Amino acid sequence: MQQPFGVILAGGRATRMGGGDKGRLLLAGQSLLGHVIDRFGPQVAGLALNANGDATRFSDLGLPVLADSVAGNPGPLAGVLAGLDWAAGQGASHIVTAAADTPFLPPDLVPRLLLTAETQGAPIALAATRDPARGVLRQPTIGLWPVALREDLRAALAGGMRKVVLWADGHGAASAVFPEIGFDPFFNVNTPEDLARAEGMLA
């Protein structure tokens, strides 16, 4: 399989943070997006940002900005579709998505997703961790997606599909389980309290 392209999903409305671009919040002097780009960018063939609204507000990042092609803020699946459409134009076979608020992404995120998809014969692989009490916890916004399924996804979104895992499981998604590294590598910043906790995790 060729090296996938990467898409950072930043299309959410960040209501628990009071709105705005959550990825611009500073963590240890660098934006959340900056942390994600530093960890994710070296693992992919090219990187783009899925965000809606005025794309020029991200011009300093030097990344293509992909808006949802589906109206009404339907959620992460629309960001996945935007990424798949972009990657198709690049001649890519797959994308890997990551959320803009996950500053501790593993340095082997993409290789593990690729290996899981290959060994399990699955078209989609979602990142996951294992919780002693709750079992395998999947990360619906962090996964490997094939460009070949983009028209299926477009039709599903048009039909009202909104749940990432529901659509992914319909195509036999595999779970790539990542070990804890003293904390959850997919910890995401949703609230001011989460941001403070992330500062402590970095320290």
mmCIF file with all atom_site columns, C-alpha atoms in Angstrom:
data_model
loop_
_atom_site.group_PDB
_atom_site.id
_atom_site.type_symbol
_atom_site.label_atom_id
_atom_site.label_alt_id
_atom_site.label_comp_id
_atom_site.label_asym_id
_atom_site.label_entity_id
_atom_site.label_seq_id
_atom_site.pdbx_PDB_ins_code
_atom_site.Cartn_x
_atom_site.Cartn_y
_atom_site.Cartn_z
_atom_site.occupancy
_atom_site.B_iso_or_equiv
_atom_site.pdbx_formal_charge
_atom_site.auth_seq_id
_atom_site.auth_comp_id
_atom_site.auth_asym_id
_atom_site.auth_atom_id
_atom_site.pdbx_PDB_model_num
ATOM 1   C CA . MET A 1 1   ? 0.000   0.000  0.000  1.00 0.00 ? 1   MET A CA 1
ATOM 2   C CA . GLN A 1 2   ? 1.321   3.451  -0.892 1.00 0.00 ? 2   GLN A CA 1
ATOM 3   C CA . GLN A 1 3   ? 1.961   6.008  1.829  1.00 0.00 ? 3   GLN A CA 1
ATOM 4   C CA . PRO A 1 4   ? -1.401  7.581  2.751  1.00 0.00 ? 4   PRO A CA 1
ATOM 5   C CA . PHE A 1 5   ? -2.147  11.284 2.877  1.00 0.00 ? 5   PHE A CA 1
ATOM 6   C CA . GLY A 1 6   ? -3.104  12.866 6.193  1.00 0.00 ? 6   GLY A CA 1
ATOM 7   C CA . VAL A 1 7   ? -6.134  14.997 7.025  1.00 0.00 ? 7   VAL A CA 1
ATOM 8   C CA . ILE A 1 8   ? -6.528  16.905 10.295 1.00 0.00 ? 8   ILE A CA 1
ATOM 9   C CA . LEU A 1 9   ? -10.193 17.227 11.222 1.00 0.00 ? 9   LEU A CA 1
ATOM 10  C CA . ALA A 1 10  ? -10.843 20.733 12.549 1.00 0.00 ? 10  ALA A CA 1
ATOM 11  C CA . GLY A 1 11  ? -14.419 21.247 11.417 1.00 0.00 ? 11  GLY A CA 1
ATOM 12  C CA . GLY A 1 12  ? -16.049 20.997 14.847 1.00 0.00 ? 12  GLY A CA 1
ATOM 13  C CA . ARG A 1 13  ? -17.690 23.986 16.520 1.00 0.00 ? 13  ARG A CA 1
ATOM 14  C CA . ALA A 1 14  ? -15.830 23.640 19.859 1.00 0.00 ? 14  ALA A CA 1
ATOM 15  C CA . THR A 1 15  ? -18.956 24.491 21.852 1.00 0.00 ? 15  THR A CA 1
ATOM 16  C CA . ARG A 1 16  ? -17.442 23.223 25.135 1.00 0.00 ? 16  ARG A CA 1
ATOM 17  C CA . MET A 1 17  ? -14.563 25.654 24.618 1.00 0.00 ? 17  MET A CA 1
ATOM 18  C CA . GLY A 1 18  ? -16.882 28.566 23.919 1.00 0.00 ? 18  GLY A CA 1
ATOM 19  C CA . GLY A 1 19  ? -16.633 28.286 20.129 1.00 0.00 ? 19  GLY A CA 1
ATOM 20  C CA . GLY A 1 20  ? -13.903 29.343 17.723 1.00 0.00 ? 20  GLY A CA 1
ATOM 21  C CA . ASP A 1 21  ? -10.963 27.346 16.412 1.00 0.00 ? 21  ASP A CA 1
ATOM 22  C CA . LYS A 1 22  ? -10.011 24.993 19.224 1.00 0.00 ? 22  LYS A CA 1
ATOM 23  C CA . GLY A 1 23  ? -6.855  23.982 17.381 1.00 0.00 ? 23  GLY A CA 1
ATOM 24  C CA . ARG A 1 24  ? -5.491  27.496 17.896 1.00 0.00 ? 24  ARG A CA 1
ATOM 25  C CA . LEU A 1 25  ? -5.470  27.164 21.694 1.00 0.00 ? 25  LEU A CA 1
ATOM 26  C CA . LEU A 1 26  ? -1.964  27.217 23.118 1.00 0.00 ? 26  LEU A CA 1
ATOM 27  C CA . LEU A 1 27  ? -0.432  24.253 24.889 1.00 0.00 ? 27  LEU A CA 1
ATOM 28  C CA . ALA A 1 28  ? 3.076   24.872 26.250 1.00 0.00 ? 28  ALA A CA 1
ATOM 29  C CA . GLY A 1 29  ? 3.465   27.863 23.942 1.00 0.00 ? 29  GLY A CA 1
ATOM 30  C CA . GLN A 1 30  ? 2.413   26.038 20.768 1.00 0.00 ? 30  GLN A CA 1
ATOM 31  C CA . SER A 1 31  ? -1.061  25.650 19.288 1.00 0.00 ? 31  SER A CA 1
ATOM 32  C CA . LEU A 1 32  ? -2.835  22.305 19.541 1.00 0.00 ? 32  LEU A CA 1
ATOM 33  C CA . LEU A 1 33  ? -2.725  22.207 15.740 1.00 0.00 ? 33  LEU A CA 1
ATOM 34  C CA . GLY A 1 34  ? 1.016   22.772 15.842 1.00 0.00 ? 34  GLY A CA 1
ATOM 35  C CA . HIS A 1 35  ? 1.471   19.764 18.111 1.00 0.00 ? 35  HIS A CA 1
ATOM 36  C CA . VAL A 1 36  ? -0.689  17.608 15.817 1.00 0.00 ? 36  VAL A CA 1
ATOM 37  C CA . ILE A 1 37  ? 1.174   18.745 12.684 1.00 0.00 ? 37  ILE A CA 1
ATOM 38  C CA . ASP A 1 38  ? 4.555   18.029 14.290 1.00 0.00 ? 38  ASP A CA 1
ATOM 39  C CA . ARG A 1 39  ? 3.564   14.481 15.248 1.00 0.00 ? 39  ARG A CA 1
ATOM 40  C CA . PHE A 1 40  ? 1.352   13.578 12.281 1.00 0.00 ? 40  PHE A CA 1
ATOM 41  C CA . GLY A 1 41  ? 3.021   15.319 9.336  1.00 0.00 ? 41  GLY A CA 1
ATOM 42  C CA . PRO A 1 42  ? 6.191   13.180 9.173  1.00 0.00 ? 42  PRO A CA 1
ATOM 43  C CA . GLN A 1 43  ? 4.073   10.013 8.952  1.00 0.00 ? 43  GLN A CA 1
ATOM 44  C CA . VAL A 1 44  ? 2.111   10.873 5.785  1.00 0.00 ? 44  VAL A CA 1
ATOM 45  C CA . ALA A 1 45  ? 2.769   11.687 2.128  1.00 0.00 ? 45  ALA A CA 1
ATOM 46  C CA . GLY A 1 46  ? 1.017   15.055 2.392  1.00 0.00 ? 46  GLY A CA 1
ATOM 47  C CA . LEU A 1 47  ? -1.139  16.896 4.891  1.00 0.00 ? 47  LEU A CA 1
ATOM 48  C CA . ALA A 1 48  ? -4.374  18.913 4.665  1.00 0.00 ? 48  ALA A CA 1
ATOM 49  C CA . LEU A 1 49  ? -6.759  20.531 7.126  1.00 0.00 ? 49  LEU A CA 1
ATOM 50  C CA . ASN A 1 50  ? -10.517 19.995 7.097  1.00 0.00 ? 50  ASN A CA 1
ATOM 51  C CA . ALA A 1 51  ? -12.188 23.198 8.308  1.00 0.00 ? 51  ALA A CA 1
ATOM 52  C CA . ASN A 1 52  ? -15.194 25.287 7.349  1.00 0.00 ? 52  ASN A CA 1
ATOM 53  C CA . GLY A 1 53  ? -15.551 29.051 7.015  1.00 0.00 ? 53  GLY A CA 1
ATOM 54  C CA . ASP A 1 54  ? -12.877 31.472 5.890  1.00 0.00 ? 54  ASP A CA 1
ATOM 55  C CA . ALA A 1 55  ? -9.898  29.333 4.860  1.00 0.00 ? 55  ALA A CA 1
ATOM 56  C CA . THR A 1 56  ? -7.481  32.284 4.982  1.00 0.00 ? 56  THR A CA 1
ATOM 57  C CA . ARG A 1 57  ? -7.454  32.172 8.802  1.00 0.00 ? 57  ARG A CA 1
ATOM 58  C CA . PHE A 1 58  ? -5.227  29.108 8.452  1.00 0.00 ? 58  PHE A CA 1
ATOM 59  C CA . SER A 1 59  ? -2.942  30.521 5.758  1.00 0.00 ? 59  SER A CA 1
ATOM 60  C CA . ASP A 1 60  ? 0.016   30.626 8.159  1.00 0.00 ? 60  ASP A CA 1
ATOM 61  C CA . LEU A 1 61  ? 0.006   26.815 8.322  1.00 0.00 ? 61  LEU A CA 1
ATOM 62  C CA . GLY A 1 62  ? 0.755   26.412 4.627  1.00 0.00 ? 62  GLY A CA 1
ATOM 63  C CA . LEU A 1 63  ? -1.706  23.515 4.304  1.00 0.00 ? 63  LEU A CA 1
ATOM 64  C CA . PRO A 1 64  ? -4.580  22.940 1.870  1.00 0.00 ? 64  PRO A CA 1
ATOM 65  C CA . VAL A 1 65  ? -7.848  23.721 3.676  1.00 0.00 ? 65  VAL A CA 1
ATOM 66  C CA . LEU A 1 66  ? -10.723 21.420 2.757  1.00 0.00 ? 66  LEU A CA 1
ATOM 67  C CA . ALA A 1 67  ? -14.286 22.472 3.494  1.00 0.00 ? 67  ALA A CA 1
ATOM 68  C CA . ASP A 1 68  ? -17.120 19.994 3.984  1.00 0.00 ? 68  ASP A CA 1
ATOM 69  C CA . SER A 1 69  ? -18.993 19.303 0.754  1.00 0.00 ? 69  SER A CA 1
ATOM 70  C CA . VAL A 1 70  ? -22.090 18.380 2.782  1.00 0.00 ? 70  VAL A CA 1
ATOM 71  C CA . ALA A 1 71  ? -24.078 21.275 4.259  1.00 0.00 ? 71  ALA A CA 1
ATOM 72  C CA . GLY A 1 72  ? -25.237 21.602 7.852  1.00 0.00 ? 72  GLY A CA 1
ATOM 73  C CA . ASN A 1 73  ? -22.131 20.568 9.821  1.00 0.00 ? 73  ASN A CA 1
ATOM 74  C CA . PRO A 1 74  ? -22.918 16.838 9.683  1.00 0.00 ? 74  PRO A CA 1
ATOM 75  C CA . GLY A 1 75  ? -19.857 15.904 11.725 1.00 0.00 ? 75  GLY A CA 1
ATOM 76  C CA . PRO A 1 76  ? -16.558 14.073 11.243 1.00 0.00 ? 76  PRO A CA 1
ATOM 77  C CA . LEU A 1 77  ? -17.765 11.838 8.409  1.00 0.00 ? 77  LEU A CA 1
ATOM 78  C CA . ALA A 1 78  ? -18.090 14.943 6.222  1.00 0.00 ? 78  ALA A CA 1
ATOM 79  C CA . GLY A 1 79  ? -14.464 15.752 7.024  1.00 0.00 ? 79  GLY A CA 1
ATOM 80  C CA . VAL A 1 80  ? -13.441 12.227 6.076  1.00 0.00 ? 80  VAL A CA 1
ATOM 81  C CA . LEU A 1 81  ? -15.268 12.631 2.753  1.00 0.00 ? 81  LEU A CA 1
ATOM 82  C CA . ALA A 1 82  ? -13.593 15.984 2.086  1.00 0.00 ? 82  ALA A CA 1
ATOM 83  C CA . GLY A 1 83  ? -10.255 14.313 2.736  1.00 0.00 ? 83  GLY A CA 1
ATOM 84  C CA . LEU A 1 84  ? -11.035 11.377 0.470  1.00 0.00 ? 84  LEU A CA 1
ATOM 85  C CA . ASP A 1 85  ? -12.048 13.686 -2.374 1.00 0.00 ? 85  ASP A CA 1
ATOM 86  C CA . TRP A 1 86  ? -8.818  15.671 -1.963 1.00 0.00 ? 86  TRP A CA 1
ATOM 87  C CA . ALA A 1 87  ? -6.686  12.542 -1.829 1.00 0.00 ? 87  ALA A CA 1
ATOM 88  C CA . ALA A 1 88  ? -8.350  11.172 -4.955 1.00 0.00 ? 88  ALA A CA 1
ATOM 89  C CA . GLY A 1 89  ? -7.151  14.285 -6.776 1.00 0.00 ? 89  GLY A CA 1
ATOM 90  C CA . GLN A 1 90  ? -3.627  13.521 -5.554 1.00 0.00 ? 90  GLN A CA 1
ATOM 91  C CA . GLY A 1 91  ? -3.792  9.970  -6.882 1.00 0.00 ? 91  GLY A CA 1
ATOM 92  C CA . ALA A 1 92  ? -3.695  8.533  -3.369 1.00 0.00 ? 92  ALA A CA 1
ATOM 93  C CA . SER A 1 93  ? -5.361  5.286  -2.338 1.00 0.00 ? 93  SER A CA 1
ATOM 94  C CA . HIS A 1 94  ? -5.890  6.085  1.368  1.00 0.00 ? 94  HIS A CA 1
ATOM 95  C CA . ILE A 1 95  ? -6.012  8.834  3.945  1.00 0.00 ? 95  ILE A CA 1
ATOM 96  C CA . VAL A 1 96  ? -5.414  8.811  7.673  1.00 0.00 ? 96  VAL A CA 1
ATOM 97  C CA . THR A 1 97  ? -7.429  11.277 9.735  1.00 0.00 ? 97  THR A CA 1
ATOM 98  C CA . ALA A 1 98  ? -6.539  12.784 13.089 1.00 0.00 ? 98  ALA A CA 1
ATOM 99  C CA . ALA A 1 99  ? -8.380  15.288 15.261 1.00 0.00 ? 99  ALA A CA 1
ATOM 100 C CA . ALA A 1 100 ? -7.072  18.831 15.698 1.00 0.00 ? 100 ALA A CA 1
ATOM 101 C CA . ASP A 1 101 ? -7.342  18.541 19.499 1.00 0.00 ? 101 ASP A CA 1
ATOM 102 C CA . THR A 1 102 ? -5.182  15.416 20.038 1.00 0.00 ? 102 THR A CA 1
ATOM 103 C CA . PRO A 1 103 ? -1.691  16.778 20.812 1.00 0.00 ? 103 PRO A CA 1
ATOM 104 C CA . PHE A 1 104 ? -0.122  13.475 21.945 1.00 0.00 ? 104 PHE A CA 1
ATOM 105 C CA . LEU A 1 105 ? -0.556  11.368 18.790 1.00 0.00 ? 105 LEU A CA 1
ATOM 106 C CA . PRO A 1 106 ? 1.749   8.312  18.680 1.00 0.00 ? 106 PRO A CA 1
ATOM 107 C CA . PRO A 1 107 ? 4.778   8.578  16.369 1.00 0.00 ? 107 PRO A CA 1
ATOM 108 C CA . ASP A 1 108 ? 3.823   5.177  14.919 1.00 0.00 ? 108 ASP A CA 1
ATOM 109 C CA . LEU A 1 109 ? 0.154   6.024  14.343 1.00 0.00 ? 109 LEU A CA 1
ATOM 110 C CA . VAL A 1 110 ? 0.155   5.540  10.573 1.00 0.00 ? 110 VAL A CA 1
ATOM 111 C CA . PRO A 1 111 ? 2.347   2.398  10.433 1.00 0.00 ? 111 PRO A CA 1
ATOM 112 C CA . ARG A 1 112 ? 0.172   0.670  13.055 1.00 0.00 ? 112 ARG A CA 1
ATOM 113 C CA . LEU A 1 113 ? -3.041  1.557  11.222 1.00 0.00 ? 113 LEU A CA 1
ATOM 114 C CA . LEU A 1 114 ? -1.596  0.273  7.938  1.00 0.00 ? 114 LEU A CA 1
ATOM 115 C CA . LEU A 1 115 ? -0.375  -2.949 9.551  1.00 0.00 ? 115 LEU A CA 1
ATOM 116 C CA . THR A 1 116 ? -3.741  -3.564 11.222 1.00 0.00 ? 116 THR A CA 1
ATOM 117 C CA . ALA A 1 117 ? -5.659  -3.074 7.979  1.00 0.00 ? 117 ALA A CA 1
ATOM 118 C CA . GLU A 1 118 ? -3.253  -5.364 6.115  1.00 0.00 ? 118 GLU A CA 1
ATOM 119 C CA . THR A 1 119 ? -3.101  -8.181 8.644  1.00 0.00 ? 119 THR A CA 1
ATOM 120 C CA . GLN A 1 120 ? -6.849  -8.182 9.258  1.00 0.00 ? 120 GLN A CA 1
ATOM 121 C CA . GLY A 1 121 ? -7.818  -7.694 5.624  1.00 0.00 ? 121 GLY A CA 1
ATOM 122 C CA . ALA A 1 122 ? -9.929  -4.678 6.562  1.00 0.00 ? 122 ALA A CA 1
ATOM 123 C CA . PRO A 1 123 ? -10.536 -1.595 4.368  1.00 0.00 ? 123 PRO A CA 1
ATOM 124 C CA . ILE A 1 124 ? -10.794 0.704  7.415  1.00 0.00 ? 124 ILE A CA 1
ATOM 125 C CA . ALA A 1 125 ? -8.757  0.712  10.620 1.00 0.00 ? 125 ALA A CA 1
ATOM 126 C CA . LEU A 1 126 ? -9.649  2.852  13.631 1.00 0.00 ? 126 LEU A CA 1
ATOM 127 C CA . ALA A 1 127 ? -7.194  3.726  16.379 1.00 0.00 ? 127 ALA A CA 1
ATOM 128 C CA . ALA A 1 128 ? -8.106  2.383  19.801 1.00 0.00 ? 128 ALA A CA 1
ATOM 129 C CA . THR A 1 129 ? -6.848  1.939  23.346 1.00 0.00 ? 129 THR A CA 1
ATOM 130 C CA . ARG A 1 130 ? -7.652  -0.777 25.880 1.00 0.00 ? 130 ARG A CA 1
ATOM 131 C CA . ASP A 1 131 ? -9.323  0.224  29.127 1.00 0.00 ? 131 ASP A CA 1
ATOM 132 C CA . PRO A 1 132 ? -9.180  -2.321 31.991 1.00 0.00 ? 132 PRO A CA 1
ATOM 133 C CA . ALA A 1 133 ? -12.810 -1.676 32.875 1.00 0.00 ? 133 ALA A CA 1
ATOM 134 C CA . ARG A 1 134 ? -14.414 -0.898 29.523 1.00 0.00 ? 134 ARG A CA 1
ATOM 135 C CA . GLY A 1 135 ? -12.366 -2.923 27.066 1.00 0.00 ? 135 GLY A CA 1
ATOM 136 C CA . VAL A 1 136 ? -11.321 -1.593 23.659 1.00 0.00 ? 136 VAL A CA 1
ATOM 137 C CA . LEU A 1 137 ? -12.166 2.090  23.188 1.00 0.00 ? 137 LEU A CA 1
ATOM 138 C CA . ARG A 1 138 ? -12.126 3.182  19.567 1.00 0.00 ? 138 ARG A CA 1
ATOM 139 C CA . GLN A 1 139 ? -11.271 6.668  18.320 1.00 0.00 ? 139 GLN A CA 1
ATOM 140 C CA . PRO A 1 140 ? -13.759 7.434  15.545 1.00 0.00 ? 140 PRO A CA 1
ATOM 141 C CA . THR A 1 141 ? -11.905 10.506 14.258 1.00 0.00 ? 141 THR A CA 1
ATOM 142 C CA . ILE A 1 142 ? -8.512  8.781  14.041 1.00 0.00 ? 142 ILE A CA 1
ATOM 143 C CA . GLY A 1 143 ? -8.326  6.146  11.357 1.00 0.00 ? 143 GLY A CA 1
ATOM 144 C CA . LEU A 1 144 ? -7.279  4.839  7.955  1.00 0.00 ? 144 LEU A CA 1
ATOM 145 C CA . TRP A 1 145 ? -9.819  5.270  5.138  1.00 0.00 ? 145 TRP A CA 1
ATOM 146 C CA . PRO A 1 146 ? -9.711  4.042  1.507  1.00 0.00 ? 146 PRO A CA 1
ATOM 147 C CA . VAL A 1 147 ? -10.415 6.459  -1.327 1.00 0.00 ? 147 VAL A CA 1
ATOM 148 C CA . ALA A 1 148 ? -12.340 3.619  -3.005 1.00 0.00 ? 148 ALA A CA 1
ATOM 149 C CA . LEU A 1 149 ? -15.180 4.058  -0.470 1.00 0.00 ? 149 LEU A CA 1
ATOM 150 C CA . ARG A 1 150 ? -15.718 7.786  -1.026 1.00 0.00 ? 150 ARG A CA 1
ATOM 151 C CA . GLU A 1 151 ? -18.837 7.419  -3.187 1.00 0.00 ? 151 GLU A CA 1
ATOM 152 C CA . ASP A 1 152 ? -20.323 4.981  -0.679 1.00 0.00 ? 152 ASP A CA 1
ATOM 153 C CA . LEU A 1 153 ? -19.659 7.526  2.063  1.00 0.00 ? 153 LEU A CA 1
ATOM 154 C CA . ARG A 1 154 ? -21.139 10.351 -0.016 1.00 0.00 ? 154 ARG A CA 1
ATOM 155 C CA . ALA A 1 155 ? -24.331 8.331  -0.480 1.00 0.00 ? 155 ALA A CA 1
ATOM 156 C CA . ALA A 1 156 ? -24.442 7.417  3.207  1.00 0.00 ? 156 ALA A CA 1
ATOM 157 C CA . LEU A 1 157 ? -24.135 11.076 4.241  1.00 0.00 ? 157 LEU A CA 1
ATOM 158 C CA . ALA A 1 158 ? -26.860 12.042 1.778  1.00 0.00 ? 158 ALA A CA 1
ATOM 159 C CA . GLY A 1 159 ? -29.023 9.374  3.391  1.00 0.00 ? 159 GLY A CA 1
ATOM 160 C CA . GLY A 1 160 ? -28.531 10.842 6.860  1.00 0.00 ? 160 GLY A CA 1
ATOM 161 C CA . MET A 1 161 ? -25.631 8.759  8.178  1.00 0.00 ? 161 MET A CA 1
ATOM 162 C CA . ARG A 1 162 ? -23.773 10.678 10.902 1.00 0.00 ? 162 ARG A CA 1
ATOM 163 C CA . LYS A 1 163 ? -22.141 8.084  13.181 1.00 0.00 ? 163 LYS A CA 1
ATOM 164 C CA . VAL A 1 164 ? -18.569 7.352  12.173 1.00 0.00 ? 164 VAL A CA 1
ATOM 165 C CA . VAL A 1 165 ? -18.334 3.951  13.842 1.00 0.00 ? 165 VAL A CA 1
ATOM 166 C CA . LEU A 1 166 ? -21.671 2.802  12.427 1.00 0.00 ? 166 LEU A CA 1
ATOM 167 C CA . TRP A 1 167 ? -20.549 3.514  8.864  1.00 0.00 ? 167 TRP A CA 1
ATOM 168 C CA . ALA A 1 168 ? -17.060 2.119  9.474  1.00 0.00 ? 168 ALA A CA 1
ATOM 169 C CA . ASP A 1 169 ? -18.405 -1.098 10.991 1.00 0.00 ? 169 ASP A CA 1
ATOM 170 C CA . GLY A 1 170 ? -20.629 -1.510 7.958  1.00 0.00 ? 170 GLY A CA 1
ATOM 171 C CA . HIS A 1 171 ? -17.408 -2.004 6.030  1.00 0.00 ? 171 HIS A CA 1
ATOM 172 C CA . GLY A 1 172 ? -15.752 -4.335 8.526  1.00 0.00 ? 172 GLY A CA 1
ATOM 173 C CA . ALA A 1 173 ? -13.517 -1.816 10.286 1.00 0.00 ? 173 ALA A CA 1
ATOM 174 C CA . ALA A 1 174 ? -10.597 -3.188 12.281 1.00 0.00 ? 174 ALA A CA 1
ATOM 175 C CA . SER A 1 175 ? -9.274  -1.751 15.541 1.00 0.00 ? 175 SER A CA 1
ATOM 176 C CA . ALA A 1 176 ? -5.597  -0.854 15.900 1.00 0.00 ? 176 ALA A CA 1
ATOM 177 C CA . VAL A 1 177 ? -5.040  -1.003 19.657 1.00 0.00 ? 177 VAL A CA 1
ATOM 178 C CA . PHE A 1 178 ? -2.300  1.296  20.936 1.00 0.00 ? 178 PHE A CA 1
ATOM 179 C CA . PRO A 1 179 ? -0.670  0.875  24.341 1.00 0.00 ? 179 PRO A CA 1
ATOM 180 C CA . GLU A 1 180 ? -0.964  3.484  27.042 1.00 0.00 ? 180 GLU A CA 1
ATOM 181 C CA . ILE A 1 181 ? 2.238   5.532  27.433 1.00 0.00 ? 181 ILE A CA 1
ATOM 182 C CA . GLY A 1 182 ? 1.593   6.656  30.971 1.00 0.00 ? 182 GLY A CA 1
ATOM 183 C CA . PHE A 1 183 ? -1.501  8.415  29.619 1.00 0.00 ? 183 PHE A CA 1
ATOM 184 C CA . ASP A 1 184 ? -3.954  8.064  26.739 1.00 0.00 ? 184 ASP A CA 1
ATOM 185 C CA . PRO A 1 185 ? -2.082  8.916  23.491 1.00 0.00 ? 185 PRO A CA 1
ATOM 186 C CA . PHE A 1 186 ? -5.433  10.008 22.021 1.00 0.00 ? 186 PHE A CA 1
ATOM 187 C CA . PHE A 1 187 ? -6.326  12.350 24.865 1.00 0.00 ? 187 PHE A CA 1
ATOM 188 C CA . ASN A 1 188 ? -8.331  15.165 23.322 1.00 0.00 ? 188 ASN A CA 1
ATOM 189 C CA . VAL A 1 189 ? -8.848  18.686 24.596 1.00 0.00 ? 189 VAL A CA 1
ATOM 190 C CA . ASN A 1 190 ? -12.559 19.476 24.830 1.00 0.00 ? 190 ASN A CA 1
ATOM 191 C CA . THR A 1 191 ? -12.772 21.809 27.825 1.00 0.00 ? 191 THR A CA 1
ATOM 192 C CA . PRO A 1 192 ? -10.598 24.369 29.625 1.00 0.00 ? 192 PRO A CA 1
ATOM 193 C CA . GLU A 1 193 ? -10.045 21.694 32.293 1.00 0.00 ? 193 GLU A CA 1
ATOM 194 C CA . ASP A 1 194 ? -8.720  19.314 29.610 1.00 0.00 ? 194 ASP A CA 1
ATOM 195 C CA . LEU A 1 195 ? -6.289  21.978 28.440 1.00 0.00 ? 195 LEU A CA 1
ATOM 196 C CA . ALA A 1 196 ? -4.960  22.408 31.971 1.00 0.00 ? 196 ALA A CA 1
ATOM 197 C CA . ARG A 1 197 ? -4.647  18.643 32.301 1.00 0.00 ? 197 ARG A CA 1
ATOM 198 C CA . ALA A 1 198 ? -2.727  18.484 29.008 1.00 0.00 ? 198 ALA A CA 1
ATOM 199 C CA . GLU A 1 199 ? -0.289  21.079 30.321 1.00 0.00 ? 199 GLU A CA 1
ATOM 200 C CA . GLY A 1 200 ? 0.356   18.804 33.271 1.00 0.00 ? 200 GLY A CA 1
ATOM 201 C CA . MET A 1 201 ? 0.796   15.770 31.011 1.00 0.00 ? 201 MET A CA 1
ATOM 202 C CA . LEU A 1 202 ? 3.425   17.604 28.966 1.00 0.00 ? 202 LEU A CA 1
ATOM 203 C CA . ALA A 1 203 ? 5.231   18.708 32.090 1.00 0.00 ? 203 ALA A CA 1
#
